[in-house]
Short mmCIF file of C-alpha atoms and ligand atoms in Angstrom, two decimals:
data_model
loop_
_atom_site.label_atom_id
_atom_site.label_comp_id
_atom_site.label_asym_id
_atom_site.label_seq_id
_atom_site.Cartn_x
_atom_site.Cartn_y
_atom_site.Cartn_z
CA UNK S 1 0.07 0.48 0.76
CA UNK S 2 2.90 2.30 0.82
CA UNK S 3 4.42 2.35 -2.42
CA UNK S 4 0.96 3.32 -3.39
CA UNK S 5 1.81 7.31 -2.29
CA UNK S 6 -0.87 9.47 -1.88
CA UNK S 7 -2.67 9.68 1.79
CA UNK S 8 -5.52 11.41 2.18
CA UNK S 9 -8.54 10.77 3.78
CA UNK S 10 -9.42 6.59 2.46
CA UNK S 11 -12.95 5.07 1.97
CA UNK S 12 -14.07 1.42 3.42
CA UNK S 13 -14.75 0.21 -0.39
CA UNK S 14 -16.53 -2.98 -2.14
CA UNK S 15 -13.63 -5.37 -1.27
CA UNK S 16 -13.13 -4.78 2.67
CA UNK S 17 -17.62 -5.06 3.60
CA UNK S 18 -16.79 -8.57 0.84
CA UNK S 19 -14.47 -10.09 2.24
CA UNK S 20 -16.11 -9.62 5.94
CA UNK S 21 -19.14 -10.82 5.45
CA UNK S 22 -17.54 -13.03 3.89
CA UNK S 23 -15.37 -14.69 6.81
CA UNK S 24 -18.49 -13.64 9.39
CA UNK S 25 -20.14 -16.91 7.43
CA UNK S 26 -17.60 -19.27 7.08
CA UNK S 27 -16.58 -18.42 10.80
CA UNK S 28 -20.06 -18.07 12.68
CA UNK S 29 -22.19 -19.09 9.84
CA UNK S 30 -23.73 -15.85 10.58
CA UNK S 31 -24.93 -13.55 7.12
CA UNK S 32 -24.93 -9.51 7.83
CA UNK S 33 -24.68 -7.45 4.67
CA UNK S 34 -22.01 -5.86 3.70
CA UNK S 35 -24.33 -2.26 4.38
CA UNK S 36 -24.57 -3.70 8.59
CA UNK S 37 -21.20 -2.67 8.08
CA UNK S 38 -19.33 0.46 10.65
CA UNK S 39 -15.87 1.60 10.66
CA UNK S 40 -14.01 3.01 13.68
CA UNK S 41 -11.59 3.55 14.61
CA UNK S 42 -11.00 1.13 17.43
CA UNK S 43 -13.95 -1.58 20.17
CA UNK S 44 -13.02 0.77 22.91
CA UNK S 45 -14.32 4.33 20.99
CA UNK S 46 -17.56 1.77 19.51
CA UNK S 47 -18.40 1.03 22.89
CA UNK S 48 -18.48 4.41 24.00
CA UNK S 49 -20.78 5.59 20.97
CA UNK S 50 -22.51 2.26 21.52
CA UNK S 51 -23.79 3.41 25.70
CA UNK S 52 -24.04 7.38 24.90
CA UNK S 53 -26.07 6.44 21.89
CA UNK S 54 -27.92 3.78 22.34
CA UNK S 55 -29.05 3.18 26.31
CA UNK S 56 -32.10 5.62 28.36
CA UNK S 57 -30.15 7.59 31.19
CA UNK S 58 -30.14 5.84 34.40
CA UNK S 59 -30.40 2.12 32.67
CA UNK S 60 -28.54 -0.39 33.68
CA UNK S 61 -25.04 -1.87 32.34
CA UNK S 62 -24.52 -5.33 33.31
CA UNK S 63 -20.89 -6.04 33.07
CA UNK S 64 -19.17 -9.40 33.35
CA UNK S 65 -16.44 -9.30 35.41
CA UNK S 66 -13.78 -9.43 36.49
CA UNK S 67 -12.80 -7.10 32.77
CA UNK S 68 -11.00 -5.41 30.66
CA UNK S 69 -10.77 -1.70 32.56
CA UNK S 70 -12.21 0.22 29.57
CA UNK S 71 -14.62 -1.78 29.91
CA UNK S 72 -15.86 -1.50 33.17
CA UNK S 73 -15.36 1.89 33.31
CA UNK S 74 -17.23 2.59 30.57
CA UNK S 75 -20.80 2.73 31.79
CA UNK S 76 -19.04 5.30 34.06
CA UNK S 77 -18.43 7.76 31.51
CA UNK S 78 -22.11 8.27 30.33
CA UNK S 79 -23.37 8.59 33.70
CA UNK S 80 -24.70 5.15 33.21
CA UNK S 81 -25.11 2.62 36.58
CA UNK S 82 -23.33 -0.54 36.58
CA UNK S 83 -24.20 -4.16 37.44
CA UNK S 84 -21.73 -6.63 37.65
CA UNK S 85 -22.04 -9.79 37.00
CA UNK S 86 -19.32 -12.16 38.69
CA UNK S 87 -17.82 -14.45 37.21
CA UNK S 88 -16.96 -17.91 39.67
CA UNK S 89 -14.82 -20.80 38.66
CA UNK S 90 -16.05 -24.19 39.55
CA UNK S 91 -14.70 -27.06 40.53
CA UNK S 92 -13.29 -27.94 37.23
CA UNK S 93 -11.42 -24.75 37.40
CA UNK S 94 -13.36 -23.19 34.38
CA UNK S 95 -15.21 -20.01 34.87
CA UNK S 96 -19.47 -20.63 33.15
CA UNK S 97 -21.65 -17.06 33.21
CA UNK S 98 -23.80 -17.41 36.07
CA UNK S 99 -27.36 -17.80 33.77
CA UNK S 100 -29.76 -17.42 36.59
CA UNK S 101 -27.79 -13.90 38.68
CA UNK S 102 -28.51 -13.44 34.31
CA UNK S 103 -32.33 -13.64 34.29
CA UNK S 104 -32.30 -11.66 38.03
CA UNK S 105 -30.79 -8.59 36.48
CA UNK S 106 -31.80 -8.23 32.77
CA UNK S 107 -34.79 -7.57 33.51
CA UNK S 108 -34.15 -3.89 34.44
CA UNK S 109 -30.94 -3.31 32.43
CA UNK S 110 -30.17 -1.05 29.31
CA UNK S 111 -26.97 -2.95 27.79
CA UNK S 112 -25.86 -6.18 28.49
CA UNK S 113 -21.48 -6.02 27.35
CA UNK S 114 -20.77 -9.42 26.16
CA UNK S 115 -16.54 -9.53 25.57
CA UNK S 116 -15.72 -12.55 23.31
CA UNK S 117 -13.36 -13.60 24.21
CA UNK S 118 -13.41 -12.66 27.51
CA UNK S 119 -10.75 -10.99 28.84
CA UNK S 120 -8.91 -12.04 31.13
CA UNK S 121 -10.48 -15.07 31.27
CA UNK S 122 -10.36 -16.22 27.45
CA UNK S 123 -13.40 -17.62 27.39
CA UNK S 124 -14.61 -18.19 24.32
CA UNK S 125 -18.11 -17.31 23.30
CA UNK S 126 -20.95 -16.99 20.01
CA UNK S 127 -21.40 -13.52 18.33
CA UNK S 128 -24.49 -13.11 19.90
CA UNK S 129 -25.46 -11.31 17.06
CA UNK S 130 -24.86 -15.06 15.34
CA UNK S 131 -27.84 -16.53 17.31
CA UNK S 132 -31.45 -15.30 15.76
CA UNK S 133 -32.69 -12.00 13.78
CA UNK S 134 -34.52 -11.09 17.18
CA UNK S 135 -30.92 -11.05 18.98
CA UNK S 136 -28.86 -9.38 15.86
CA UNK S 137 -32.25 -6.27 15.83
CA UNK S 138 -31.12 -5.19 19.32
CA UNK S 139 -26.97 -5.60 18.59
CA UNK S 140 -24.24 -4.28 18.21
CA UNK S 141 -21.06 -6.18 17.51
CA UNK S 142 -17.62 -4.75 17.80
CA UNK S 143 -14.61 -6.55 16.33
CA UNK S 144 -11.37 -6.03 14.73
CA UNK S 145 -8.07 -7.93 13.19
CA UNK S 146 -6.28 -5.89 15.96
CA UNK S 147 -5.08 -8.61 18.51
CA UNK S 148 -5.09 -11.94 15.87
CA UNK S 149 -2.50 -10.16 13.32
CA UNK S 150 -0.87 -7.75 15.69
CA UNK S 151 -1.76 -4.59 14.54
CA UNK S 152 -4.48 -2.92 17.07
CA UNK S 153 -1.89 0.24 16.67
CA UNK S 154 -3.45 0.80 12.84
CA UNK S 155 -6.50 1.26 15.22
CA UNK S 156 -8.88 -0.22 12.87
CA UNK S 157 -12.37 -1.86 14.48
CA UNK S 158 -15.34 -2.58 13.21
CA UNK S 159 -19.41 -2.71 14.24
CA UNK S 160 -21.54 -5.15 12.64
CA UNK S 161 -25.24 -2.98 13.10
CA UNK S 162 -28.21 -4.89 11.51
CA UNK S 163 -31.34 -3.02 12.80
CA UNK S 164 -31.15 -0.26 9.86
CA UNK S 165 -32.29 1.90 12.08
CA UNK S 166 -30.46 1.43 15.02
CA UNK S 167 -27.10 1.74 13.18
CA UNK S 168 -28.13 5.43 12.28
CA UNK S 169 -28.01 5.91 15.80
CA UNK S 170 -24.98 4.36 16.56
CA UNK S 171 -23.38 6.17 12.97
CA UNK S 172 -24.87 10.04 14.97
CA UNK S 173 -22.96 8.47 18.32
CA UNK S 174 -19.68 10.08 17.00
CA UNK S 175 -20.33 13.18 18.10
CA UNK S 176 -17.71 14.90 15.36
CA UNK S 177 -14.96 12.83 18.06
CA UNK S 178 -14.45 9.32 17.21
CA UNK S 179 -12.76 9.76 13.39
CA UNK S 180 -13.02 7.72 10.60
CA UNK S 181 -10.30 4.68 10.05
CA UNK S 182 -6.99 4.80 8.67
CA UNK S 183 -6.12 4.33 4.92
CA UNK S 184 -2.88 1.69 6.09
CA UNK S 185 -5.77 -0.04 9.00
CA UNK S 186 -7.98 -0.21 6.52
CA UNK S 187 -5.71 -2.82 3.75
CA UNK S 188 -4.29 -3.94 6.83
CA UNK S 189 -7.80 -5.47 7.72
CA UNK S 190 -8.81 -6.84 4.44
CA UNK S 191 -5.88 -8.56 3.58
CA UNK S 192 -5.81 -9.66 7.17
CA UNK S 193 -9.71 -11.83 6.83
CA UNK S 194 -8.87 -12.55 2.97
CA UNK S 195 -5.35 -14.74 3.05
CA UNK S 196 -4.03 -14.38 7.26
CA UNK S 197 -5.42 -16.52 7.76
CA UNK S 198 -3.15 -19.84 7.03
CA UNK S 199 -0.34 -17.46 9.39
CA UNK S 200 -2.66 -16.86 11.46
CA UNK S 201 -4.41 -20.97 12.50
CA UNK S 202 -0.64 -21.78 12.64
CA UNK S 203 -0.41 -18.69 15.44
CA UNK S 204 -3.26 -20.19 17.44
CA UNK S 205 -1.01 -23.76 17.23
CA UNK S 206 1.09 -22.48 19.21
CA UNK S 207 0.16 -20.02 21.54
CA UNK S 208 -1.67 -23.52 22.26
CA UNK S 209 1.39 -24.59 22.89
CA UNK S 210 2.77 -21.99 25.04
CA UNK S 211 -0.28 -21.90 27.17
CA UNK S 212 -0.25 -25.44 27.94
CA UNK S 213 3.64 -25.48 29.09
CA UNK S 214 3.26 -22.47 30.78
CA UNK S 215 0.03 -24.21 32.61
CA UNK S 216 1.99 -27.59 33.33
CA UNK S 217 4.74 -25.23 34.43
CA UNK S 218 2.15 -23.44 37.12
CA UNK S 219 1.25 -26.69 38.42
CA UNK S 220 4.05 -28.50 38.94
CA UNK S 221 6.34 -25.81 39.72
CA UNK S 222 4.46 -22.96 41.31
CA UNK S 223 2.34 -24.45 44.03
CA UNK S 224 0.54 -20.64 45.67
CA UNK S 225 -0.61 -19.85 41.75
CA UNK S 226 -3.86 -21.88 40.29
CA UNK S 227 -4.56 -20.86 36.67
CA UNK S 228 -7.44 -22.46 34.53
CA UNK S 229 -7.25 -22.92 30.58
CA UNK S 230 -7.52 -20.27 28.75
CA UNK S 231 -10.17 -21.55 25.58
CA UNK S 232 -9.06 -18.33 23.26
CA UNK S 233 -6.86 -15.33 23.69
CA UNK S 234 -2.94 -15.58 24.68
CA UNK S 235 -3.63 -14.45 28.30
CA UNK S 236 -3.64 -16.50 31.78
CA UNK S 237 -5.15 -15.25 34.24
CA UNK S 238 -2.82 -16.15 37.68
CA UNK S 239 -4.42 -16.82 41.52
CA UNK S 240 -1.13 -15.81 43.15
CA UNK S 241 -3.74 -15.96 46.28
CA UNK S 242 -1.93 -19.01 47.88
CA UNK S 243 1.87 -16.98 47.68
CA UNK S 244 0.46 -14.77 50.65
CA UNK S 245 2.00 -11.81 49.15
CA UNK S 246 0.51 -8.49 50.00
CA UNK S 247 0.80 -7.10 45.41
CA UNK S 248 1.96 -10.02 44.13
CA UNK S 249 1.99 -7.68 40.47
CA UNK S 250 4.42 -5.50 42.55
CA UNK S 251 6.14 -8.49 43.01
CA UNK S 252 6.55 -9.67 40.83
CA UNK S 253 8.29 -6.53 39.18
CA UNK S 254 10.39 -5.13 41.84
CA UNK S 255 11.44 -9.55 42.58
CA UNK S 256 11.60 -10.99 38.40
CA UNK S 257 11.53 -8.13 36.99
CA UNK S 258 8.24 -9.54 35.55
CA UNK S 259 5.96 -7.31 33.80
CA UNK S 260 2.33 -8.81 34.70
CA UNK S 261 -0.76 -6.87 34.63
CA UNK S 262 -2.38 -6.96 38.32
CA UNK S 263 -5.19 -8.13 38.51
CA UNK S 264 -7.51 -4.67 40.01
CA UNK S 265 -7.27 -3.77 36.78
CA UNK S 266 -10.02 -5.60 36.17
CA UNK S 267 -12.00 -5.69 39.72
CA UNK S 268 -11.96 -4.07 43.01
CA UNK S 269 -11.43 -7.39 44.52
CA UNK S 270 -8.79 -9.16 42.02
CA UNK S 271 -5.72 -7.88 44.00
CA UNK S 272 -4.47 -11.62 44.87
CA UNK S 273 -4.26 -11.94 41.26
CA UNK S 274 -2.32 -10.95 38.05
CA UNK S 275 -3.16 -10.98 33.85
CA UNK S 276 0.22 -13.42 31.65
CA UNK S 277 1.10 -12.87 28.18
CA UNK S 278 2.31 -15.97 26.89
CA UNK S 279 1.66 -13.59 22.52
CA UNK S 280 5.86 -14.17 23.47
CA UNK S 281 8.55 -16.66 21.57
CA UNK S 282 8.38 -19.07 23.70
CA UNK S 283 12.29 -18.69 25.19
CA UNK S 284 10.42 -15.37 26.22
CA UNK S 285 7.80 -17.39 28.65
CA UNK S 286 10.20 -19.76 29.79
CA UNK S 287 12.63 -17.17 31.06
CA UNK S 288 10.11 -14.74 32.58
CA UNK S 289 9.08 -18.13 34.12
CA UNK S 290 12.62 -18.82 35.29
CA UNK S 291 12.41 -15.74 36.86
CA UNK S 292 9.24 -15.18 39.40
CA UNK S 293 10.82 -18.61 40.89
CA UNK S 294 13.79 -17.83 41.41
CA UNK S 295 12.02 -14.05 42.97
CA UNK S 296 9.21 -17.09 45.58
CA UNK S 297 12.39 -18.81 46.07
CA UNK S 298 14.85 -16.45 47.16
CA UNK S 299 11.87 -14.18 49.20
C1 PLP I 301 -11.70 -7.17 25.56
C2 PLP I 301 -11.69 -5.95 24.72
N1 PLP I 301 -12.35 -4.81 24.31
C3 PLP I 301 -11.38 -3.72 23.39
C4 PLP I 301 -9.98 -3.25 23.43
C5 PLP I 301 -9.21 -2.42 22.71
O1 PLP I 301 -9.19 -2.53 21.42
P1 PLP I 301 -10.21 -1.07 20.20
O2 PLP I 301 -8.10 -0.66 20.62
O3 PLP I 301 -10.05 -1.25 19.41
O4 PLP I 301 -10.10 0.17 21.20
C6 PLP I 301 -9.49 -4.72 23.86
C7 PLP I 301 -8.04 -5.00 23.49
O5 PLP I 301 -7.44 -5.37 24.59
C8 PLP I 301 -10.15 -5.83 24.56
O6 PLP I 301 -9.26 -6.80 24.88
#
């Protein structure tokens, strides 16, 4: 693309729209029209646009916790009350959605935020709008190639809004603050979904091996830490409560020089958790774990 000397404003082309329509049909059996797509400079602006444009004042927003911090904080941006739906690990160490709690909360809500794959728990869902036309008519689905193909810095995402009236209101929520998408991001998104499948399949296999290596290491070498196997993502949610540390994230940063994400970013009661990103070469993962192990031994 950079061999083309013009970098003026770019418009999403029909070929990109058709690539995405085909991807959603093949991947999820989800039939959408090219016009249902709205292009945005990120998923996060889309979440905020949807809450602002589509949720009535004072209606509550249901959010599963723990969760990615900009999603936790998005309702407060628009002075909307948040209702938390906590995940609890079951005896197999899985995090099932608490359907009974969801059913209790649903009658009073203005919106339900679902994250797929869930960050930080790595739970894989089906896009809810693909399940039925009735659900599609009430849904805004935000997606991007950012994380799978590591192009988040190109700031390109898209929304699928199949209800034309909802789409018009959602788009009006740009308010001159959410701009159009950059030329390279549009190009990269199209190429990723059109040609990047085989590359992604290889990466996923590598990440699965990293995940299994990590889980084995945690189970055999870190008696005070527990982890469940994420179904998706390259993130591991580590429960460090058995270590007896005041602040596990700070401990590993200071004593092992390993920077994990602090569980508190994802929920007020998650101070004993850290999030480890294993989307890295295996030698780096091994080195990080060896340092963490040494730091605990020397403590
Ligand atoms: C669940 C979730 N939503 C949204 C985002 C942000 O996406 P974007 O950079 O497209 O705004 C992230 C980034 O980590 C995320 O994990």
